[in-house]
XYZ file of C-alpha atoms in Angstrom:
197
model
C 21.144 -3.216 11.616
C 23.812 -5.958 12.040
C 22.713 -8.824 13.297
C 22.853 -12.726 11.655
C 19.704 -13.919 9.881
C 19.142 -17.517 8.709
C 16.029 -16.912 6.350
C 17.834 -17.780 3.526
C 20.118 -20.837 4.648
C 22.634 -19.563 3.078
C 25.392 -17.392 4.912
C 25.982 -14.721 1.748
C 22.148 -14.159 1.435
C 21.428 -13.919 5.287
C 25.029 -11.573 5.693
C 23.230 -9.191 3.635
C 19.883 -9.513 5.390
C 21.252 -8.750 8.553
C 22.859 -5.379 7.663
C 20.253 -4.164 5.308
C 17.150 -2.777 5.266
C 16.144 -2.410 1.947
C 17.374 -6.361 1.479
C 15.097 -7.477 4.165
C 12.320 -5.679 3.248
C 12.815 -7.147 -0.643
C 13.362 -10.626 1.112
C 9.972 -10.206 2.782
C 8.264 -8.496 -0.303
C 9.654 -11.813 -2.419
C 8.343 -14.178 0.434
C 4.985 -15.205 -1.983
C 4.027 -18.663 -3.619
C 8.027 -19.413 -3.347
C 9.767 -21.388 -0.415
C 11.016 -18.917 1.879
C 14.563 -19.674 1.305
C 14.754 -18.765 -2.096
C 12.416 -15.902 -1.040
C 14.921 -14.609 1.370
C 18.351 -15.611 -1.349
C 16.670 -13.240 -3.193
C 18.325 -9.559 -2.362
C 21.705 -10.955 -2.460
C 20.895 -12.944 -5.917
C 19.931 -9.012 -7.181
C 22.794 -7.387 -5.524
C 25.151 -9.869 -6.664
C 23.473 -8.969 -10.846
C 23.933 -5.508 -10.172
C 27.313 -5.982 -9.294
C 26.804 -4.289 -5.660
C 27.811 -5.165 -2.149
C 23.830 -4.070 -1.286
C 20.482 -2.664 -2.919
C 20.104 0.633 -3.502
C 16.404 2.065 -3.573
C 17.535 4.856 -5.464
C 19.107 2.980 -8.505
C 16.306 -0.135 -8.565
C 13.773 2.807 -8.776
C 15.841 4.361 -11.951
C 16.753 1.257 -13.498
C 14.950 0.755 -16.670
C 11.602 -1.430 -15.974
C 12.316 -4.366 -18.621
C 16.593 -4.911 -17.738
C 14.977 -4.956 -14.175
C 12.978 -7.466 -14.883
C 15.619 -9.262 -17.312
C 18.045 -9.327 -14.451
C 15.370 -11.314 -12.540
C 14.597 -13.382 -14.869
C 18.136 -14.397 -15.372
C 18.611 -18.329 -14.361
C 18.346 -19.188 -12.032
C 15.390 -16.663 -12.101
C 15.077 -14.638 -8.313
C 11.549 -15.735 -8.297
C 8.452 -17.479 -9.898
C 7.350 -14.822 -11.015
C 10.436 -12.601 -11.712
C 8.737 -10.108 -14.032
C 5.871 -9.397 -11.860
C 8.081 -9.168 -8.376
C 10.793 -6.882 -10.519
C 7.967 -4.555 -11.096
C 7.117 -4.715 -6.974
C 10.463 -4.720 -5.998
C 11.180 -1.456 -8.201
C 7.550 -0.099 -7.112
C 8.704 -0.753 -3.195
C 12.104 1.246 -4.187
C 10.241 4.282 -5.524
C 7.483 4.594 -2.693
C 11.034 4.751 -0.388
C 12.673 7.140 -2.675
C 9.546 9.513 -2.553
C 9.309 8.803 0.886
C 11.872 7.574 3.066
C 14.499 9.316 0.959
C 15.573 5.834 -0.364
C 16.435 4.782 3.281
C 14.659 1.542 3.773
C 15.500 2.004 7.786
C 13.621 5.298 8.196
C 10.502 3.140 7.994
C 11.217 2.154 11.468
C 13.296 4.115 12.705
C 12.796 6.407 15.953
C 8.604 5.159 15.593
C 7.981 4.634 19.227
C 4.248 2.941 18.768
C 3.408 -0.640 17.176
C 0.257 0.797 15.437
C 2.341 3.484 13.735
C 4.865 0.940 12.405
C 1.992 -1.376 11.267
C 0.596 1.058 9.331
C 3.505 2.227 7.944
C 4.384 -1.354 6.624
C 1.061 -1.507 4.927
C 1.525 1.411 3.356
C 4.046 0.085 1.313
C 3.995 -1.566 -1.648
C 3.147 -5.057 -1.709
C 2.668 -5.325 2.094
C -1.049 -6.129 2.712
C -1.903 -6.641 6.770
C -0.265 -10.066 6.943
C 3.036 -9.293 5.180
C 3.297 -6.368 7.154
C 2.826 -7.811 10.752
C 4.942 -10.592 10.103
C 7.868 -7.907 9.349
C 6.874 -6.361 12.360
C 7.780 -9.259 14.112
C 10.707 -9.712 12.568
C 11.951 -6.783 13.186
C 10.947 -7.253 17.103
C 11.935 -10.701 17.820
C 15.189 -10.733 15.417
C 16.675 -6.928 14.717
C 15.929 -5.022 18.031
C 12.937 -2.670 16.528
C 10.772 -3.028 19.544
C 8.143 0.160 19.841
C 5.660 0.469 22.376
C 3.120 -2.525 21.933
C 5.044 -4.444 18.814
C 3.891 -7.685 20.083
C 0.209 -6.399 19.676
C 0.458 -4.783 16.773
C 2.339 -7.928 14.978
C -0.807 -10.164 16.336
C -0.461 -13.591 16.651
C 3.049 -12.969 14.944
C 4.148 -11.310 17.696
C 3.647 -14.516 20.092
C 6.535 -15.659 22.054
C 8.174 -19.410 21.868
C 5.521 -19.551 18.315
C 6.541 -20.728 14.876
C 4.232 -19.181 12.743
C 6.745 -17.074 10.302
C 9.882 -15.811 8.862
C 10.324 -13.976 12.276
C 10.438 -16.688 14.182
C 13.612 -18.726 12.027
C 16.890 -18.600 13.591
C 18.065 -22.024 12.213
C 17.615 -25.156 10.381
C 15.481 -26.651 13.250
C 12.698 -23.195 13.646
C 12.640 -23.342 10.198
C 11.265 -26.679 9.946
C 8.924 -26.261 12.768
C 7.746 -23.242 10.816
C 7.086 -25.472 7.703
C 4.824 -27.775 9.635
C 3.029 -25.183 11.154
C 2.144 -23.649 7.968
C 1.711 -27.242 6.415
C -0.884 -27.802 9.306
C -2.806 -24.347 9.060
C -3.197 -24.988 5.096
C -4.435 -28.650 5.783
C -6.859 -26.769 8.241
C -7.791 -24.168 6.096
C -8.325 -26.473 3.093
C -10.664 -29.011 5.242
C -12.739 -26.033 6.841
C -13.405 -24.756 3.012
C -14.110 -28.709 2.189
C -16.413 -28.522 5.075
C -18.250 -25.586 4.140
C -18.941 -26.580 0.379
C-alpha cells in the first residue's frame, strides 16, 4: 500500500493511511458516532503518542490496557469514546497478532474472492457487516484490492460514481457529497421510524 488518502483532511493523518494497513483498518474501526475526519486523524494521533512513524499490532496488543487507554484519552482525546475504542483498537491488534501474524495486510492479501474478504472483515473485531463492506470498498475503489466480485460483495458500497462512504472520499468536494448523502438517509430513516410509530 502507497497510495494518497484524504479521509482525514489532513496530509500527516492521510500519509499514514495510505501506506498502512493496520492505520486504515484503526481509521475505519474509529469511524463510529465521530465525524469521519477525526475518525480517520486518528492512527496518526496514536502513532504520533507512541512516538512511532506507524502502528504496530504487536506492541498495541502488549501495551498495558489502562496507558492504552490513557494515551487516548490524552487531549485532544482520539475519540468520544477513547476508553472504549482503546480497548477495540487493542482487541483488533490481538485478533491480527493471533492471526495475521500482526500483519494488518495479510487480511487481504493474495484473497482472490469478494465473499472471502467480506467475511474475513467481519471476522474482526469491531467490524459488523456494514463496517466491513464499506472497507471492502475502500480497499477496491481507493488501494487496488480488487478480488473476484468486490463490487458485489461491498453491496451498495461497491457502486460506481456513488457517495455513500469513506470509500468513496478523494477530496474536500466527495467528502461533502458524502455528508449529505448520509444527512439525507438519516432524515429518511428517522421519518420512516416517525411513520411507523
Amino acid at each position: 500500500m502507497d497510495v494518497t488518502l484524504h479521509l482525514a483532511q489532513d496530509s500527516a493523518a492521510d500519509e499514514l493511511l495510505g501506506r498502512s494497513p493496520l492505520a486504515a483498518l484503526t481509521g475505519m474501526l474509529l469511524d463510529q458516532q465521530i465525524p469521519m475526519e477525526w475518525a480517520f486523524k486518528g492512527p496518526r494521533t496514536i502513532a504520533d503518542r507512541l512516538g512511532a512513524d506507524d502502528l504496530d499490532a504487536h506492541d498495541i496488543a502488549a501495551m498495558d490496557p489502562e496507558a492504552f487507554g490513557a494515551l487516548l484519552s490524552e487531549k485532544p482525546a482520539v475519540h468520544r469514546y477513547p476508553g472504549s475504542m482503546a480497548k477495540r483498537v487493542q482487541q483488533l491488534c490481538q485478533y491480527l497478532v493471533e492471526h495475521y501474524d500482526g500483519n494488518a495486510e495479510l487480511v487481504w492479501k493474495g484473497v482472490s474472492d469478494g465473499r472471502e474478504l467480506l467475511k474475513r472483515l467481519q471476522e474482526l473485531p469491531g467490524f459488523g457487516k456494514q463496517k466491513a463492506q464499506i472497507f471492502l470498498a475502500l480497499l477496491g475503489k481507493q488501494l487496488g484490492v480488487r478480488p473476484e466480485g468486490w463490487r458485489e460483495a461491498a453491496g451498495s458500497y461497491g457502486d460506481v460514481d456513488s457517495f455513500r462512504s469513506v470509500a468513496d472520499i478523494t477530496g474536500p468536494e466527495s467528502l461533502t457529497k458524502v455528508r449529505a448523502f448520509k444527512q439525507e438517509a438519516k432524515a429518511a430513516a428517522k421519518a420512516a421510524k416517525a411513520a411507523g410509530k
